[in-house]
Structure formats: C-alpha cells, structure tokens
Amino acid sequence: MLPYEALEARARELLPQAVFDYFAGGSGDEATLADNTAAWARLRLRPRVLRDVSSVDTSTELLGTPLSSPVLVAPTAFHSLAHPEAELATARGTREARSLLVLSSRSSRRIEDVASAAGPWWFQVYVFRDRGLTRALVQRAAAAGARALVLTGDTPYVGRKRQNRGDSALPLPEEDFLANLEGLTRRELAEQAPDITFADISRLREDSGLPVLVKGVLRADDARECLHHGAAGLIVSNHGGRQLDGAVATADALPEVVEASEGRVPVLVDGGVRSGRDVLRALALGARAVLLGRPVLWGLALLGADGVRQVLEALREDTAHARALSGQSRLSAVGPDVLAPRR
C-alpha cells in the first residue's frame, strides 16, 4: 500500500471535491487537525540495541477479542461516499486483516447487513435527543452481534467544519443518509443530545447488555468520572480535529488519561496516526491500541475491501518493523523508556 501522503493524494484525485473535503477537513482553522499528526512526530524514539528481534509479535487482545495487531478501524460516517459497497467493503477488508471495526451510527448501510460481512465489531453511539431512538439502535447492534458500544462523548453539538460545504453538496442518497434511522429527517438526525452526561454510560450498558467504551476523553478528571460510571474502556480522541478546534492533540492528552485509568481498563487513541512509528509511540505512552479513520477511507476509495485490508496490513507490518528497529520484540515490553524525555 502507498505511504500515507501518496494514498491521500490518490484519493483526492478519485473522489469528488466535496466528498474529499468532507472526509479530510477539520473544524475552525484546522489547528487541531494539523497538530494531531505533528504531535506524534514531536516524540523522539530511544531504540535499544543488541536485542533479538528475529520474531516480532504484533498480536493483542481487547475485551477478550484476539486481534492481529493493535490497529483498529475508527468509526467514520457514510462510506458510500468513498465506495459503492460502502461499509460492507470496509467490514470485509477489516475482517480479512483480522482487525476490529467500529461501525458508525451514521453508516450508509444497515447495522444488520454490515454485521453479516464483519469479523469482530463494536458499535459507535451518539446519544440523540430522542433517548428511545438511541435505545433502539444499541439494542439492534447488540442483537446483530456487536461486542461493545463506543459512546462518542465530545459531540453534544456538531462542530463547524472549515472544508465541508454542507450536506447538500454531498452526493449521498437519502436512503444511505438514513440507513439506520428510518423515519427521521436530516434535521432530526443532527439533533444529538446536548444534555448528555456520565449517567448515559450506565444507561447504554443496561439497554444493550454490552460493555461501553467512551470516546473523546482528553482529561484525567473526565477519565476518572467515566470509570466511576462503569466505562469498560477509554478512547483518547478529539474527533479527528472535527469538533472543538484548538483542542489538545491526542498524543499530548494520552499520558494523563492513561495515568488516570490506573490500568483498570484499556485506553485507546486515535487522531493523526500515519505510520508504524506513530503506533509505537502510542503504545509507549500506554495505549493498548490505535484507531485509523482517514487512511481507511482512502484505502476504501482506491480499492474497496482490498484497499482497507492493505492499509491495515501495511500499518501492521510497519509497526512490526518500527518495533524491531527499536529493539522491542514483545508488545507487552513496549513502555515509556522507548521515548526520549520531552524538552
């Protein structure tokens, strides 16, 4: 698979401008969008030498699910904009790479149809003003085989995107837009609950019978509150730079969230991960896994399911290579000593 910059450039050539802008853009002045990538690059590595790295094991497990690597697929909306097979292709490619898909509530295909094509998967949840709609969605996901819920906590309102020219500019059929939300209008779909609280974690767990991870955590105090209310995991995320512009980069927020978790639950991270070196940096800071958003969409746009598979496998191989060069053959051995002290 192409390096990230070339992959993105090819996707820009293939996709309609409005679609590329929708996927690639961030909010505000896109300061957070840029800093997500730059923050990983600011972390310098301290490789060990004379270590036997003839065999580097990338496998891991999350909430009891064995995976080929600590690289997962982040929830992103409306995959039919990138490829005609939409999330069905994403699910197949993820399954073939022996990874895990986090399916967006705003997928272009029905939960049940994607589940039939997927390997292990989690379901991403927005809490809508209509709590009954949210309850129905998570119960459908549980019935279809989701192994966990991922509550997005940083979107009481939708961020104002710099690049996005509005839904009317997107070539998205109405049935795709409302694939999992029959009977609603576009306006109603955007009305997420501004009164969401930590109590929604336990409500979702009770409604679905599934463990609930919380996505969008950037602070230690929020991390502790999430755990107090029963979160089964934390995802350090600023929504790919698409919500509050100027928010801290995820690489910078990760250490305090890991420390606050005290090893009680897995901590994951997304935002700006573009190479195996970035994955190594995230693991060194205490993350159990990373999630990929835009790289997966670009792979999907280029080659459908096979593009998704190639992106995930290429990053797995690049992670193994980075770990070998740093003298780390075992995933469990990767720790903060891999990183140089920050100046």
Coordinates of C-alpha atoms in Angstrom, one line a residue:
M1 CA 0.0 0.0 0.0
L2 CA 1.1 3.6 -0.7
P3 CA 2.6 5.8 2.0
Y4 CA 0.0 8.0 3.6
E5 CA 0.7 11.1 1.7
A6 CA 0.5 9.3 -1.7
L7 CA -2.6 7.4 -0.5
E8 CA -4.3 10.7 0.3
A9 CA -3.2 12.2 -3.0
R10 CA -4.7 9.3 -5.0
A11 CA -7.9 9.6 -3.0
R12 CA -8.1 13.3 -3.8
E13 CA -7.8 12.5 -7.5
L14 CA -10.5 9.9 -7.4
L15 CA -13.2 11.4 -5.1
P16 CA -15.4 14.4 -5.9
Q17 CA -14.0 17.5 -4.4
A18 CA -17.0 17.9 -1.9
V19 CA -16.5 14.3 -0.7
F20 CA -12.8 14.6 -0.3
D21 CA -13.3 17.9 1.6
Y22 CA -15.9 16.3 3.8
F23 CA -13.6 13.4 4.8
A24 CA -10.4 15.3 5.0
G25 CA -11.5 18.5 6.6
G26 CA -11.4 19.7 10.2
S27 CA -13.2 22.4 12.2
G28 CA -12.4 26.0 12.6
D29 CA -8.9 26.9 11.4
E30 CA -8.0 23.2 11.4
A31 CA -5.3 23.8 14.1
T32 CA -6.1 20.6 15.9
L33 CA -6.3 18.6 12.7
A34 CA -2.7 19.6 11.9
D35 CA -1.5 19.2 15.4
N36 CA -2.7 15.6 15.7
T37 CA -0.2 14.5 13.2
A38 CA 2.6 16.9 14.3
A39 CA 2.3 15.8 18.0
W40 CA 3.3 12.2 17.2
A41 CA 6.3 13.4 15.2
R42 CA 7.4 15.6 18.2
L43 CA 8.0 12.4 20.2
R44 CA 11.6 11.1 19.6
L45 CA 12.4 7.4 19.9
R46 CA 15.2 5.8 22.0
P47 CA 15.9 2.4 20.4
R48 CA 17.6 -0.4 22.2
V49 CA 20.4 -2.3 20.5
L50 CA 21.6 -5.9 20.5
R51 CA 18.1 -7.3 21.2
D52 CA 16.9 -10.5 19.4
V53 CA 14.1 -9.2 17.1
S54 CA 14.1 -12.1 14.7
S55 CA 10.4 -12.6 15.6
V56 CA 8.2 -9.6 16.4
D57 CA 4.7 -10.5 17.6
T58 CA 2.1 -7.8 16.8
S59 CA -1.0 -9.7 18.1
T60 CA -3.0 -8.4 21.0
E61 CA -6.5 -8.7 22.5
L62 CA -9.1 -6.2 23.5
L63 CA -12.1 -7.0 25.8
G64 CA -11.5 -10.7 25.2
T65 CA -11.2 -10.4 21.4
P66 CA -7.9 -11.6 19.8
L67 CA -6.6 -9.3 17.1
S68 CA -3.7 -9.5 14.6
S69 CA -2.3 -6.1 15.7
P70 CA -3.2 -3.1 17.9
V71 CA -4.6 -1.2 14.8
L72 CA -8.4 -0.9 14.6
V73 CA -10.8 0.9 12.3
A74 CA -12.3 4.0 13.8
P75 CA -16.0 4.9 13.3
T76 CA -16.5 7.3 10.3
A77 CA -19.7 8.1 8.6
F78 CA -21.2 7.5 5.2
H79 CA -18.8 5.1 3.5
S80 CA -20.9 5.0 0.3
L81 CA -19.3 8.4 -0.5
A82 CA -16.0 6.6 -0.8
H83 CA -17.1 3.4 -2.5
P84 CA -20.3 1.8 -3.8
E85 CA -20.1 -1.1 -1.4
A86 CA -19.7 1.3 1.5
E87 CA -19.4 -0.3 5.0
L88 CA -19.9 -3.8 3.6
A89 CA -16.5 -3.4 1.9
T90 CA -14.9 -1.8 5.0
A91 CA -16.2 -4.7 7.1
R92 CA -14.8 -7.4 4.7
G93 CA -11.4 -5.7 4.5
T94 CA -11.2 -5.3 8.2
R95 CA -12.2 -8.9 8.7
E96 CA -9.6 -10.1 6.2
A97 CA -6.9 -8.1 8.0
R98 CA -8.0 -9.8 11.3
S99 CA -8.7 -6.4 12.8
L100 CA -11.8 -4.9 14.5
L101 CA -14.3 -2.5 13.0
V102 CA -16.0 0.2 15.0
L103 CA -19.2 0.8 13.0
S104 CA -20.6 4.4 12.9
S105 CA -24.2 5.1 13.9
R106 CA -24.2 7.1 10.6
S107 CA -23.2 4.3 8.4
S108 CA -24.5 4.1 4.8
R109 CA -25.6 0.5 5.3
R110 CA -27.9 -1.1 7.9
I111 CA -26.3 -2.4 11.1
E112 CA -27.5 -6.0 10.3
D113 CA -26.1 -6.0 6.8
V114 CA -22.7 -4.8 7.9
A115 CA -22.7 -7.3 10.8
S116 CA -23.1 -10.2 8.3
A117 CA -19.9 -9.1 6.5
A118 CA -17.8 -8.3 9.5
G119 CA -15.5 -10.1 11.8
P120 CA -15.4 -8.7 15.4
W121 CA -17.0 -5.3 15.6
W122 CA -18.1 -2.6 18.0
F123 CA -20.9 -0.1 17.5
Q124 CA -20.4 3.7 17.9
V125 CA -23.2 5.5 19.6
Y126 CA -24.4 9.1 19.6
V127 CA -26.9 9.9 22.3
F128 CA -29.8 11.6 20.5
R129 CA -32.4 13.9 21.9
D130 CA -34.8 11.1 21.5
R131 CA -33.3 8.6 24.0
G132 CA -35.8 6.0 22.7
L133 CA -34.0 6.2 19.3
T134 CA -30.7 5.6 20.9
R135 CA -32.0 2.7 22.9
A136 CA -33.5 1.1 19.8
L137 CA -30.2 1.5 17.9
V138 CA -28.0 -0.1 20.6
Q139 CA -30.4 -3.0 21.1
R140 CA -30.3 -3.7 17.3
A141 CA -26.5 -3.6 17.4
A142 CA -26.4 -6.0 20.4
A143 CA -28.8 -8.4 18.6
A144 CA -26.7 -8.2 15.4
G145 CA -23.5 -9.3 17.3
A146 CA -21.7 -6.1 18.4
R147 CA -19.2 -6.9 21.1
A148 CA -19.1 -3.5 22.7
L149 CA -20.5 0.1 22.4
V150 CA -18.4 3.1 21.8
L151 CA -20.1 6.2 23.2
T152 CA -18.9 9.4 21.5
G153 CA -18.9 11.9 24.2
D154 CA -17.4 15.0 22.5
T155 CA -20.4 15.9 20.2
P156 CA -23.3 17.5 22.1
Y157 CA -23.4 19.7 19.0
V158 CA -21.8 19.1 15.6
G159 CA -18.6 21.0 15.0
R160 CA -18.5 23.7 12.3
K161 CA -16.3 22.3 9.6
R162 CA -14.0 24.5 7.5
Q163 CA -13.9 22.3 4.4
N164 CA -17.4 20.9 4.4
R165 CA -19.7 22.7 2.1
G166 CA -22.8 21.2 3.6
D167 CA -24.8 18.0 3.2
S168 CA -26.5 19.4 0.0
A169 CA -23.1 19.3 -1.8
L170 CA -22.6 15.6 -0.9
P171 CA -23.8 13.0 -3.5
L172 CA -25.4 10.9 -0.8
P173 CA -28.8 9.2 -1.5
E174 CA -31.4 9.8 1.2
E175 CA -31.7 6.1 1.9
D176 CA -28.0 6.0 2.7
F177 CA -28.1 9.0 4.9
L178 CA -30.9 7.4 7.0
A179 CA -29.8 3.8 6.7
N180 CA -30.1 3.1 10.5
L181 CA -32.6 5.9 11.3
E182 CA -35.7 5.2 9.3
G183 CA -38.5 7.8 9.6
L184 CA -36.3 10.8 10.6
T185 CA -35.5 13.9 8.6
R186 CA -32.0 15.2 8.1
R187 CA -32.6 17.9 10.7
E188 CA -33.7 15.4 13.3
L189 CA -30.7 13.2 12.6
A190 CA -28.3 16.1 13.5
E191 CA -30.0 16.7 16.8
Q192 CA -27.8 15.0 19.3
A193 CA -28.5 15.4 23.0
P194 CA -26.8 18.4 24.5
D195 CA -27.8 17.2 27.9
I196 CA -25.7 14.0 27.7
T197 CA -24.0 13.1 31.0
F198 CA -21.8 10.4 32.5
A199 CA -25.0 8.7 33.6
D200 CA -25.6 7.8 29.9
I201 CA -22.7 5.3 30.2
S202 CA -24.6 3.0 32.6
R203 CA -27.9 3.6 30.7
L204 CA -26.3 2.3 27.5
R205 CA -24.9 -0.7 29.3
E206 CA -28.3 -1.5 30.8
D207 CA -30.1 -1.0 27.5
S208 CA -27.7 -3.2 25.5
G209 CA -26.1 -5.6 27.9
L210 CA -22.7 -4.7 26.3
P211 CA -19.5 -3.1 27.7
V212 CA -19.3 0.6 26.9
L213 CA -16.1 2.5 26.0
V214 CA -16.1 6.3 26.0
K215 CA -14.6 8.1 23.0
G216 CA -13.5 11.7 23.2
V217 CA -11.7 11.7 26.6
L218 CA -8.8 14.2 26.8
R219 CA -8.6 14.9 30.5
A220 CA -7.7 12.9 33.6
D221 CA -10.7 14.1 35.6
D222 CA -13.1 13.0 32.8
A223 CA -11.4 9.7 32.6
R224 CA -11.9 9.0 36.3
E225 CA -15.6 10.0 36.0
C226 CA -16.1 7.7 33.1
L227 CA -14.6 4.8 35.1
H228 CA -16.7 5.7 38.1
H229 CA -19.8 5.3 36.0
G230 CA -18.8 1.9 34.6
A231 CA -16.9 2.6 31.4
A232 CA -15.1 -0.5 30.1
G233 CA -12.5 1.4 28.2
L234 CA -11.4 5.0 27.2
I235 CA -10.6 6.3 23.8
V236 CA -8.4 9.4 23.7
S237 CA -9.8 11.4 20.7
N238 CA -10.6 14.9 19.6
H239 CA -12.8 13.6 16.7
G240 CA -10.0 13.8 14.2
G241 CA -9.9 17.6 14.7
R242 CA -13.5 17.9 13.6
Q243 CA -15.1 19.2 16.8
L244 CA -13.5 21.9 19.0
D245 CA -10.7 23.5 17.1
G246 CA -7.7 24.3 19.3
A247 CA -8.3 21.2 21.4
V248 CA -5.2 19.4 22.6
A249 CA -3.6 16.8 20.3
T250 CA -4.3 13.2 21.3
A251 CA -0.6 12.3 21.6
D252 CA -0.3 15.1 24.2
A253 CA -3.5 14.1 26.1
L254 CA -2.8 10.4 26.1
P255 CA -0.4 10.2 29.1
E256 CA -2.7 11.8 31.7
V257 CA -5.6 9.7 30.6
V258 CA -3.5 6.5 30.9
E259 CA -2.3 7.6 34.3
A260 CA -5.9 8.3 35.5
S261 CA -7.0 4.9 34.3
E262 CA -4.6 3.2 36.7
G263 CA -4.6 0.1 34.4
R264 CA -8.2 -0.7 35.2
V265 CA -9.4 -0.5 31.6
P266 CA -7.8 -0.4 28.2
V267 CA -7.0 3.1 26.8
L268 CA -7.1 3.5 23.1
V269 CA -6.2 6.6 20.9
D270 CA -7.0 8.0 17.5
G271 CA -6.0 11.1 15.6
G272 CA -3.1 11.6 13.2
V273 CA -1.7 8.1 13.4
R274 CA 0.0 7.6 10.0
S275 CA 2.9 5.1 10.5
G276 CA 4.2 2.2 12.5
R277 CA 6.4 4.7 14.3
D278 CA 3.2 6.5 15.5
V279 CA 1.7 3.2 16.7
L280 CA 4.9 2.5 18.6
R281 CA 4.8 6.0 20.2
A282 CA 1.2 5.4 21.2
L283 CA 2.0 2.1 22.8
A284 CA 4.9 3.6 24.6
L285 CA 2.6 6.2 26.1
G286 CA 0.4 3.5 27.4
A287 CA -2.3 3.0 24.7
R288 CA -3.5 -0.6 24.1
A289 CA -4.4 0.1 20.5
V290 CA -4.9 2.9 18.0
L291 CA -7.8 3.5 15.6
L292 CA -7.5 4.7 12.0
G293 CA -10.0 6.9 10.3
R294 CA -9.0 8.8 7.2
P295 CA -6.3 6.2 6.0
V296 CA -9.0 3.5 5.9
L297 CA -11.4 5.8 3.9
W298 CA -8.6 6.5 1.4
G299 CA -7.9 2.7 1.0
L300 CA -11.6 2.1 0.6
A301 CA -11.9 4.8 -2.1
L302 CA -9.0 3.3 -4.0
L303 CA -9.6 -0.4 -3.9
G304 CA -12.7 -1.2 -1.8
A305 CA -12.4 -4.1 0.6
D306 CA -8.9 -4.9 -0.6
G307 CA -7.8 -1.3 -0.1
V308 CA -9.0 -1.4 3.5
R309 CA -7.2 -4.7 4.1
Q310 CA -4.0 -3.4 2.5
V311 CA -4.0 -0.2 4.7
L312 CA -4.4 -2.3 7.9
E313 CA -1.8 -4.9 6.9
A314 CA 0.7 -2.3 5.8
L315 CA 0.4 -0.5 9.1
R316 CA 0.7 -3.8 11.0
E317 CA 3.9 -4.6 9.1
D318 CA 5.3 -1.1 9.6
T319 CA 4.6 -1.3 13.3
A320 CA 6.5 -4.6 13.4
H321 CA 9.4 -3.0 11.6
A322 CA 9.5 0.0 13.9
R323 CA 9.4 -2.2 16.9
A324 CA 12.2 -4.4 15.6
L325 CA 14.4 -1.3 14.9
S326 CA 13.7 -0.1 18.5
G327 CA 14.6 -3.5 20.0
Q328 CA 11.1 -4.4 21.0
S329 CA 10.0 -7.9 20.1
R330 CA 7.2 -8.3 22.6
L331 CA 4.2 -5.9 22.6
S332 CA 4.0 -6.2 26.4
A333 CA 7.6 -4.9 26.7
V334 CA 6.9 -1.6 24.9
G335 CA 7.0 1.1 27.6
P336 CA 7.8 4.8 28.1
D337 CA 11.6 4.1 28.0
V338 CA 11.2 3.8 24.2
L339 CA 10.6 7.6 24.1
A340 CA 13.2 10.3 24.7
P341 CA 12.3 12.7 27.6
R342 CA 10.4 15.7 26.4
R343 CA 12.2 19.0 26.4

